[in-house]
């Protein structure tokens, strides 16, 4: 037995080589193929396992019994179970730790972490910085037709506030803001976001006319829809952040395209008329304002002139009255003469002398009428003949205005 203890393979001294039947006692062994003269025989696996068990019995006090084997297996299993609690977090990820299904903590720092092994605790790793997107109104297709898109009419067809049908496709970009709320507060996050986005865009389109959506006011529509989406998801405590909403396409439905074209033409005419009216207003309004200012200034001048004249007449009347008080006869005669001068200035005058014979009409020389007559004398008028040529030096009788016989 002592010999077996010293020999790890359990061979007795002088026994043949366990690796083969041939060969001497040296370490070189014989040569040749297996089973041949001096050849070696491959080791027996069952024999090797038995010898390994014997070595383990000698290494453990009292030998390797069934209880110790079970203990070793239990310790190994426990070690493997505890080692399963290690997890690793990459940058941009969060790990949500749950204990028996209930939230325990959220780890956001990248690196190695540990939690109690399953089924006590579990770790769900989520990428919170990844930008995700949801399509509404169309679906991405692998084919080359239609630009790689497949239209979904039940999602894309919407009714505007002016009772028009519009075919609208949009993409919603979102990411995870709170990993705990994202996992525990909504059952199907992507479907929830899609339904909320579809409801929001329909609400905004239903409050907007067709033309702004199709002709350049898409940004306002997208921003309003984004705000409604975010407010709704926040009320759900979904842990989702809407990054942006992009309207990919907004076209008029074929069933209403003719009516839409008529509306567009009418709107263009309305804009043209509005522009013409604006041009006319820009031309006529300044003129009217100038005329108004002119009338106001004329009225102010008339007012000032009238007031000044009235004051002058009042002062003149007061001075005349003062003179009248001092000399009533003289003032009365002067007033009469001034009045008759004013009245008779433009009247045809005939002077009658009661003492004269005949009709009594007195001839007079109308000097004011002779001025234009003198102006035409150089042109050969009658009654301007030179006395040296035998003509009369008296003016024509037509310039005297004389009536009746000469005294």
PDB file of N, CA and C in Angstrom, residues 325-399:
ATOM      1  N   UNK A 325     -70.022 161.964 -34.258  1.00  0.00           N
ATOM      2  CA  UNK A 325     -70.435 162.637 -33.031  1.00  0.00           C
ATOM      3  C   UNK A 325     -69.885 164.070 -33.016  1.00  0.00           C
ATOM      4  N   UNK A 326     -68.626 164.223 -33.508  1.00  0.00           N
ATOM      5  CA  UNK A 326     -68.022 165.565 -33.496  1.00  0.00           C
ATOM      6  C   UNK A 326     -68.628 166.473 -34.567  1.00  0.00           C
ATOM      7  N   UNK A 327     -68.909 165.926 -35.764  1.00  0.00           N
ATOM      8  CA  UNK A 327     -69.516 166.746 -36.823  1.00  0.00           C
ATOM      9  C   UNK A 327     -70.497 165.926 -37.609  1.00  0.00           C
ATOM     10  N   UNK A 328     -71.743 165.963 -37.204  1.00  0.00           N
ATOM     11  CA  UNK A 328     -72.726 165.095 -37.798  1.00  0.00           C
ATOM     12  C   UNK A 328     -72.978 165.449 -39.261  1.00  0.00           C
ATOM     13  N   UNK A 329     -73.092 166.766 -39.628  1.00  0.00           N
ATOM     14  CA  UNK A 329     -73.398 167.142 -41.009  1.00  0.00           C
ATOM     15  C   UNK A 329     -72.271 166.761 -41.954  1.00  0.00           C
ATOM     16  N   UNK A 330     -71.062 167.106 -41.558  1.00  0.00           N
ATOM     17  CA  UNK A 330     -69.916 166.785 -42.410  1.00  0.00           C
ATOM     18  C   UNK A 330     -69.778 165.269 -42.594  1.00  0.00           C
ATOM     19  N   UNK A 331     -69.913 164.549 -41.518  1.00  0.00           N
ATOM     20  CA  UNK A 331     -69.763 163.086 -41.585  1.00  0.00           C
ATOM     21  C   UNK A 331     -70.865 162.478 -42.420  1.00  0.00           C
ATOM     22  N   UNK A 332     -72.082 163.017 -42.291  1.00  0.00           N
ATOM     23  CA  UNK A 332     -73.201 162.491 -43.078  1.00  0.00           C
ATOM     24  C   UNK A 332     -72.963 162.712 -44.559  1.00  0.00           C
ATOM     25  N   UNK A 333     -72.488 163.904 -44.910  1.00  0.00           N
ATOM     26  CA  UNK A 333     -72.221 164.193 -46.312  1.00  0.00           C
ATOM     27  C   UNK A 333     -71.090 163.312 -46.854  1.00  0.00           C
ATOM     28  N   UNK A 334     -70.054 163.136 -46.076  1.00  0.00           N
ATOM     29  CA  UNK A 334     -68.926 162.306 -46.536  1.00  0.00           C
ATOM     30  C   UNK A 334     -69.351 160.852 -46.727  1.00  0.00           C
ATOM     31  N   UNK A 335     -70.119 160.339 -45.792  1.00  0.00           N
ATOM     32  CA  UNK A 335     -70.603 158.971 -45.921  1.00  0.00           C
ATOM     33  C   UNK A 335     -71.463 158.810 -47.155  1.00  0.00           C
ATOM     34  N   UNK A 336     -72.280 159.828 -47.454  1.00  0.00           N
ATOM     35  CA  UNK A 336     -73.134 159.762 -48.633  1.00  0.00           C
ATOM     36  C   UNK A 336     -72.296 159.734 -49.897  1.00  0.00           C
ATOM     37  N   UNK A 337     -71.295 160.617 -49.926  1.00  0.00           N
ATOM     38  CA  UNK A 337     -70.455 160.664 -51.112  1.00  0.00           C
ATOM     39  C   UNK A 337     -69.662 159.371 -51.302  1.00  0.00           C
ATOM     40  N   UNK A 338     -69.135 158.841 -50.239  1.00  0.00           N
ATOM     41  CA  UNK A 338     -68.369 157.575 -50.355  1.00  0.00           C
ATOM     42  C   UNK A 338     -69.258 156.435 -50.792  1.00  0.00           C
ATOM     43  N   UNK A 339     -70.467 156.431 -50.268  1.00  0.00           N
ATOM     44  CA  UNK A 339     -71.396 155.359 -50.659  1.00  0.00           C
ATOM     45  C   UNK A 339     -71.793 155.476 -52.120  1.00  0.00           C
ATOM     46  N   UNK A 340     -72.123 156.720 -52.574  1.00  0.00           N
ATOM     47  CA  UNK A 340     -72.492 156.905 -53.959  1.00  0.00           C
ATOM     48  C   UNK A 340     -71.323 156.597 -54.893  1.00  0.00           C
ATOM     49  N   UNK A 341     -70.110 156.889 -54.462  1.00  0.00           N
ATOM     50  CA  UNK A 341     -68.927 156.557 -55.260  1.00  0.00           C
ATOM     51  C   UNK A 341     -68.774 155.047 -55.429  1.00  0.00           C
ATOM     52  N   UNK A 342     -69.052 154.335 -54.372  1.00  0.00           N
ATOM     53  CA  UNK A 342     -68.963 152.883 -54.434  1.00  0.00           C
ATOM     54  C   UNK A 342     -70.048 152.292 -55.317  1.00  0.00           C
ATOM     55  N   UNK A 343     -71.255 152.892 -55.228  1.00  0.00           N
ATOM     56  CA  UNK A 343     -72.388 152.368 -55.990  1.00  0.00           C
ATOM     57  C   UNK A 343     -72.262 152.707 -57.473  1.00  0.00           C
ATOM     58  N   UNK A 344     -71.870 153.971 -57.749  1.00  0.00           N
ATOM     59  CA  UNK A 344     -71.857 154.431 -59.131  1.00  0.00           C
ATOM     60  C   UNK A 344     -70.559 154.094 -59.863  1.00  0.00           C
ATOM     61  N   UNK A 345     -69.644 153.394 -59.219  1.00  0.00           N
ATOM     62  CA  UNK A 345     -68.356 153.107 -59.848  1.00  0.00           C
ATOM     63  C   UNK A 345     -68.522 152.238 -61.089  1.00  0.00           C
ATOM     64  N   UNK A 346     -69.386 151.281 -61.038  1.00  0.00           N
ATOM     65  CA  UNK A 346     -69.569 150.370 -62.165  1.00  0.00           C
ATOM     66  C   UNK A 346     -70.877 150.615 -62.905  1.00  0.00           C
ATOM     67  N   UNK A 347     -71.575 151.695 -62.609  1.00  0.00           N
ATOM     68  CA  UNK A 347     -72.874 151.962 -63.255  1.00  0.00           C
ATOM     69  C   UNK A 347     -72.696 152.902 -64.452  1.00  0.00           C
ATOM     70  N   UNK A 348     -73.619 152.805 -65.422  1.00  0.00           N
ATOM     71  CA  UNK A 348     -73.617 153.725 -66.563  1.00  0.00           C
ATOM     72  C   UNK A 348     -74.172 155.085 -66.103  1.00  0.00           C
ATOM     73  N   UNK A 349     -73.423 156.103 -66.360  1.00  0.00           N
ATOM     74  CA  UNK A 349     -73.756 157.426 -65.799  1.00  0.00           C
ATOM     75  C   UNK A 349     -74.274 158.353 -66.906  1.00  0.00           C
ATOM     76  N   UNK A 350     -75.361 159.036 -66.614  1.00  0.00           N
ATOM     77  CA  UNK A 350     -75.960 160.063 -67.491  1.00  0.00           C
ATOM     78  C   UNK A 350     -76.196 161.310 -66.642  1.00  0.00           C
ATOM     79  N   UNK A 351     -75.585 162.420 -67.023  1.00  0.00           N
ATOM     80  CA  UNK A 351     -75.711 163.696 -66.282  1.00  0.00           C
ATOM     81  C   UNK A 351     -76.790 164.546 -66.939  1.00  0.00           C
ATOM     82  N   UNK A 352     -77.752 164.970 -66.183  1.00  0.00           N
ATOM     83  CA  UNK A 352     -78.886 165.782 -66.688  1.00  0.00           C
ATOM     84  C   UNK A 352     -78.875 167.121 -65.963  1.00  0.00           C
ATOM     85  N   UNK A 353     -78.964 168.181 -66.753  1.00  0.00           N
ATOM     86  CA  UNK A 353     -79.008 169.548 -66.191  1.00  0.00           C
ATOM     87  C   UNK A 353     -80.415 170.090 -66.432  1.00  0.00           C
ATOM     88  N   UNK A 354     -81.072 170.420 -65.347  1.00  0.00           N
ATOM     89  CA  UNK A 354     -82.456 170.886 -65.464  1.00  0.00           C
ATOM     90  C   UNK A 354     -82.524 172.271 -66.121  1.00  0.00           C
ATOM     91  N   UNK A 355     -81.460 173.024 -66.014  1.00  0.00           N
ATOM     92  CA  UNK A 355     -81.483 174.375 -66.557  1.00  0.00           C
ATOM     93  C   UNK A 355     -81.132 174.397 -68.028  1.00  0.00           C
ATOM     94  N   UNK A 356     -80.605 173.313 -68.543  1.00  0.00           N
ATOM     95  CA  UNK A 356     -80.207 173.281 -69.941  1.00  0.00           C
ATOM     96  C   UNK A 356     -81.437 173.121 -70.815  1.00  0.00           C
ATOM     97  N   UNK A 357     -81.283 173.597 -72.049  1.00  0.00           N
ATOM     98  CA  UNK A 357     -82.377 173.469 -73.010  1.00  0.00           C
ATOM     99  C   UNK A 357     -82.365 172.074 -73.624  1.00  0.00           C
ATOM    100  N   UNK A 358     -83.418 171.721 -74.181  1.00  0.00           N
ATOM    101  CA  UNK A 358     -83.519 170.403 -74.791  1.00  0.00           C
ATOM    102  C   UNK A 358     -83.790 169.343 -73.741  1.00  0.00           C
ATOM    103  N   UNK A 359     -83.136 168.166 -73.949  1.00  0.00           N
ATOM    104  CA  UNK A 359     -83.345 167.039 -73.016  1.00  0.00           C
ATOM    105  C   UNK A 359     -82.632 167.241 -71.697  1.00  0.00           C
ATOM    106  N   UNK A 360     -81.678 168.140 -71.654  1.00  0.00           N
ATOM    107  CA  UNK A 360     -80.959 168.384 -70.411  1.00  0.00           C
ATOM    108  C   UNK A 360     -79.795 167.466 -70.163  1.00  0.00           C
ATOM    109  N   UNK A 361     -79.481 166.624 -71.154  1.00  0.00           N
ATOM    110  CA  UNK A 361     -78.357 165.699 -70.965  1.00  0.00           C
ATOM    111  C   UNK A 361     -77.062 166.455 -71.173  1.00  0.00           C
ATOM    112  N   UNK A 362     -76.170 166.353 -70.215  1.00  0.00           N
ATOM    113  CA  UNK A 362     -74.896 167.072 -70.257  1.00  0.00           C
ATOM    114  C   UNK A 362     -73.828 166.134 -70.811  1.00  0.00           C
ATOM    115  N   UNK A 363     -73.127 166.584 -71.887  1.00  0.00           N
ATOM    116  CA  UNK A 363     -72.038 165.708 -72.387  1.00  0.00           C
ATOM    117  C   UNK A 363     -70.855 165.697 -71.415  1.00  0.00           C
ATOM    118  N   UNK A 364     -70.168 164.495 -71.362  1.00  0.00           N
ATOM    119  CA  UNK A 364     -69.006 164.359 -70.482  1.00  0.00           C
ATOM    120  C   UNK A 364     -67.943 163.542 -71.192  1.00  0.00           C
ATOM    121  N   UNK A 365     -66.783 163.655 -70.710  1.00  0.00           N
ATOM    122  CA  UNK A 365     -65.635 162.950 -71.325  1.00  0.00           C
ATOM    123  C   UNK A 365     -65.288 161.720 -70.488  1.00  0.00           C
ATOM    124  N   UNK A 366     -65.586 160.466 -70.969  1.00  0.00           N
ATOM    125  CA  UNK A 366     -65.274 159.234 -70.195  1.00  0.00           C
ATOM    126  C   UNK A 366     -63.796 158.885 -70.302  1.00  0.00           C
ATOM    127  N   UNK A 367     -63.050 159.374 -69.392  1.00  0.00           N
ATOM    128  CA  UNK A 367     -61.596 159.166 -69.447  1.00  0.00           C
ATOM    129  C   UNK A 367     -61.211 157.689 -69.355  1.00  0.00           C
ATOM    130  N   UNK A 368     -61.916 156.930 -68.550  1.00  0.00           N
ATOM    131  CA  UNK A 368     -61.580 155.499 -68.430  1.00  0.00           C
ATOM    132  C   UNK A 368     -61.773 154.765 -69.738  1.00  0.00           C
ATOM    133  N   UNK A 369     -62.754 155.202 -70.546  1.00  0.00           N
ATOM    134  CA  UNK A 369     -62.991 154.537 -71.827  1.00  0.00           C
ATOM    135  C   UNK A 369     -62.027 155.002 -72.890  1.00  0.00           C
ATOM    136  N   UNK A 370     -61.438 156.216 -72.688  1.00  0.00           N
ATOM    137  CA  UNK A 370     -60.503 156.717 -73.672  1.00  0.00           C
ATOM    138  C   UNK A 370     -59.158 156.012 -73.623  1.00  0.00           C
ATOM    139  N   UNK A 371     -58.809 155.412 -72.507  1.00  0.00           N
ATOM    140  CA  UNK A 371     -57.504 154.722 -72.393  1.00  0.00           C
ATOM    141  C   UNK A 371     -57.377 153.575 -73.377  1.00  0.00           C
ATOM    142  N   UNK A 372     -58.302 152.628 -73.445  1.00  0.00           N
ATOM    143  CA  UNK A 372     -58.147 151.588 -74.464  1.00  0.00           C
ATOM    144  C   UNK A 372     -58.295 152.127 -75.861  1.00  0.00           C
ATOM    145  N   UNK A 373     -59.105 153.216 -76.020  1.00  0.00           N
ATOM    146  CA  UNK A 373     -59.240 153.798 -77.352  1.00  0.00           C
ATOM    147  C   UNK A 373     -57.948 154.440 -77.782  1.00  0.00           C
ATOM    148  N   UNK A 374     -57.223 155.055 -76.811  1.00  0.00           N
ATOM    149  CA  UNK A 374     -55.931 155.647 -77.134  1.00  0.00           C
ATOM    150  C   UNK A 374     -54.915 154.578 -77.479  1.00  0.00           C
ATOM    151  N   UNK A 375     -55.059 153.385 -76.905  1.00  0.00           N
ATOM    152  CA  UNK A 375     -54.145 152.291 -77.215  1.00  0.00           C
ATOM    153  C   UNK A 375     -54.305 151.790 -78.618  1.00  0.00           C
ATOM    154  N   UNK A 376     -55.476 151.905 -79.185  1.00  0.00           N
ATOM    155  CA  UNK A 376     -55.729 151.427 -80.553  1.00  0.00           C
ATOM    156  C   UNK A 376     -55.577 152.524 -81.573  1.00  0.00           C
ATOM    157  N   UNK A 377     -55.232 153.776 -81.131  1.00  0.00           N
ATOM    158  CA  UNK A 377     -55.104 154.887 -82.082  1.00  0.00           C
ATOM    159  C   UNK A 377     -53.924 154.677 -83.001  1.00  0.00           C
ATOM    160  N   UNK A 378     -52.865 154.025 -82.515  1.00  0.00           N
ATOM    161  CA  UNK A 378     -51.688 153.799 -83.344  1.00  0.00           C
ATOM    162  C   UNK A 378     -51.955 152.821 -84.463  1.00  0.00           C
ATOM    163  N   UNK A 379     -53.038 152.051 -84.344  1.00  0.00           N
ATOM    164  CA  UNK A 379     -53.348 151.036 -85.357  1.00  0.00           C
ATOM    165  C   UNK A 379     -54.299 151.571 -86.428  1.00  0.00           C
ATOM    166  N   UNK A 380     -54.501 152.929 -86.415  1.00  0.00           N
ATOM    167  CA  UNK A 380     -55.319 153.505 -87.487  1.00  0.00           C
ATOM    168  C   UNK A 380     -56.766 153.612 -87.143  1.00  0.00           C
ATOM    169  N   UNK A 381     -57.059 153.775 -85.864  1.00  0.00           N
ATOM    170  CA  UNK A 381     -58.451 153.892 -85.475  1.00  0.00           C
ATOM    171  C   UNK A 381     -59.032 155.180 -86.016  1.00  0.00           C
ATOM    172  N   UNK A 382     -60.355 155.199 -86.162  1.00  0.00           N
ATOM    173  CA  UNK A 382     -61.042 156.397 -86.668  1.00  0.00           C
ATOM    174  C   UNK A 382     -61.026 157.487 -85.620  1.00  0.00           C
ATOM    175  N   UNK A 383     -60.987 158.773 -86.046  1.00  0.00           N
ATOM    176  CA  UNK A 383     -61.017 159.906 -85.133  1.00  0.00           C
ATOM    177  C   UNK A 383     -59.662 160.287 -84.639  1.00  0.00           C
ATOM    178  N   UNK A 384     -58.556 159.759 -85.223  1.00  0.00           N
ATOM    179  CA  UNK A 384     -57.209 160.101 -84.779  1.00  0.00           C
ATOM    180  C   UNK A 384     -56.374 160.624 -85.939  1.00  0.00           C
ATOM    181  N   UNK A 385     -57.025 161.310 -86.901  1.00  0.00           N
ATOM    182  CA  UNK A 385     -56.319 161.782 -88.093  1.00  0.00           C
ATOM    183  C   UNK A 385     -55.462 162.981 -87.744  1.00  0.00           C
ATOM    184  N   UNK A 386     -54.299 163.016 -88.313  1.00  0.00           N
ATOM    185  CA  UNK A 386     -53.362 164.139 -88.069  1.00  0.00           C
ATOM    186  C   UNK A 386     -53.927 165.424 -88.674  1.00  0.00           C
ATOM    187  N   UNK A 387     -53.930 166.569 -87.906  1.00  0.00           N
ATOM    188  CA  UNK A 387     -54.473 167.816 -88.451  1.00  0.00           C
ATOM    189  C   UNK A 387     -53.660 168.310 -89.635  1.00  0.00           C
ATOM    190  N   UNK A 388     -52.397 168.005 -89.706  1.00  0.00           N
ATOM    191  CA  UNK A 388     -51.592 168.474 -90.842  1.00  0.00           C
ATOM    192  C   UNK A 388     -52.029 167.861 -92.140  1.00  0.00           C
ATOM    193  N   UNK A 389     -52.723 166.687 -92.076  1.00  0.00           N
ATOM    194  CA  UNK A 389     -53.189 166.016 -93.282  1.00  0.00           C
ATOM    195  C   UNK A 389     -54.632 166.397 -93.609  1.00  0.00           C
ATOM    196  N   UNK A 390     -55.145 167.399 -92.919  1.00  0.00           N
ATOM    197  CA  UNK A 390     -56.480 167.883 -93.221  1.00  0.00           C
ATOM    198  C   UNK A 390     -57.565 167.193 -92.466  1.00  0.00           C
ATOM    199  N   UNK A 391     -57.198 166.292 -91.547  1.00  0.00           N
ATOM    200  CA  UNK A 391     -58.204 165.588 -90.761  1.00  0.00           C
ATOM    201  C   UNK A 391     -58.610 166.377 -89.540  1.00  0.00           C
ATOM    202  N   UNK A 392     -59.607 165.852 -88.871  1.00  0.00           N
ATOM    203  CA  UNK A 392     -60.111 166.497 -87.645  1.00  0.00           C
ATOM    204  C   UNK A 392     -59.268 166.059 -86.472  1.00  0.00           C
ATOM    205  N   UNK A 393     -59.021 166.971 -85.567  1.00  0.00           N
ATOM    206  CA  UNK A 393     -58.256 166.640 -84.363  1.00  0.00           C
ATOM    207  C   UNK A 393     -59.125 166.237 -83.205  1.00  0.00           C
ATOM    208  N   UNK A 394     -60.465 166.182 -83.407  1.00  0.00           N
ATOM    209  CA  UNK A 394     -61.359 165.788 -82.317  1.00  0.00           C
ATOM    210  C   UNK A 394     -61.459 164.259 -82.255  1.00  0.00           C
ATOM    211  N   UNK A 395     -61.627 163.721 -81.075  1.00  0.00           N
ATOM    212  CA  UNK A 395     -61.814 162.268 -80.971  1.00  0.00           C
ATOM    213  C   UNK A 395     -63.151 161.852 -81.519  1.00  0.00           C
ATOM    214  N   UNK A 396     -63.260 160.557 -81.774  1.00  0.00           N
ATOM    215  CA  UNK A 396     -64.511 160.039 -82.322  1.00  0.00           C
ATOM    216  C   UNK A 396     -65.638 160.231 -81.340  1.00  0.00           C
ATOM    217  N   UNK A 397     -66.791 160.455 -81.869  1.00  0.00           N
ATOM    218  CA  UNK A 397     -67.942 160.683 -81.004  1.00  0.00           C
ATOM    219  C   UNK A 397     -68.307 159.442 -80.210  1.00  0.00           C
ATOM    220  N   UNK A 398     -67.900 158.278 -80.742  1.00  0.00           N
ATOM    221  CA  UNK A 398     -68.251 157.050 -80.016  1.00  0.00           C
ATOM    222  C   UNK A 398     -67.600 156.981 -78.671  1.00  0.00           C
ATOM    223  N   UNK A 399     -66.551 157.739 -78.421  1.00  0.00           N
ATOM    224  CA  UNK A 399     -65.877 157.676 -77.132  1.00  0.00           C
ATOM    225  C   UNK A 399     -66.438 158.625 -76.108  1.00  0.00           C
TER     226      UNK A 399
END
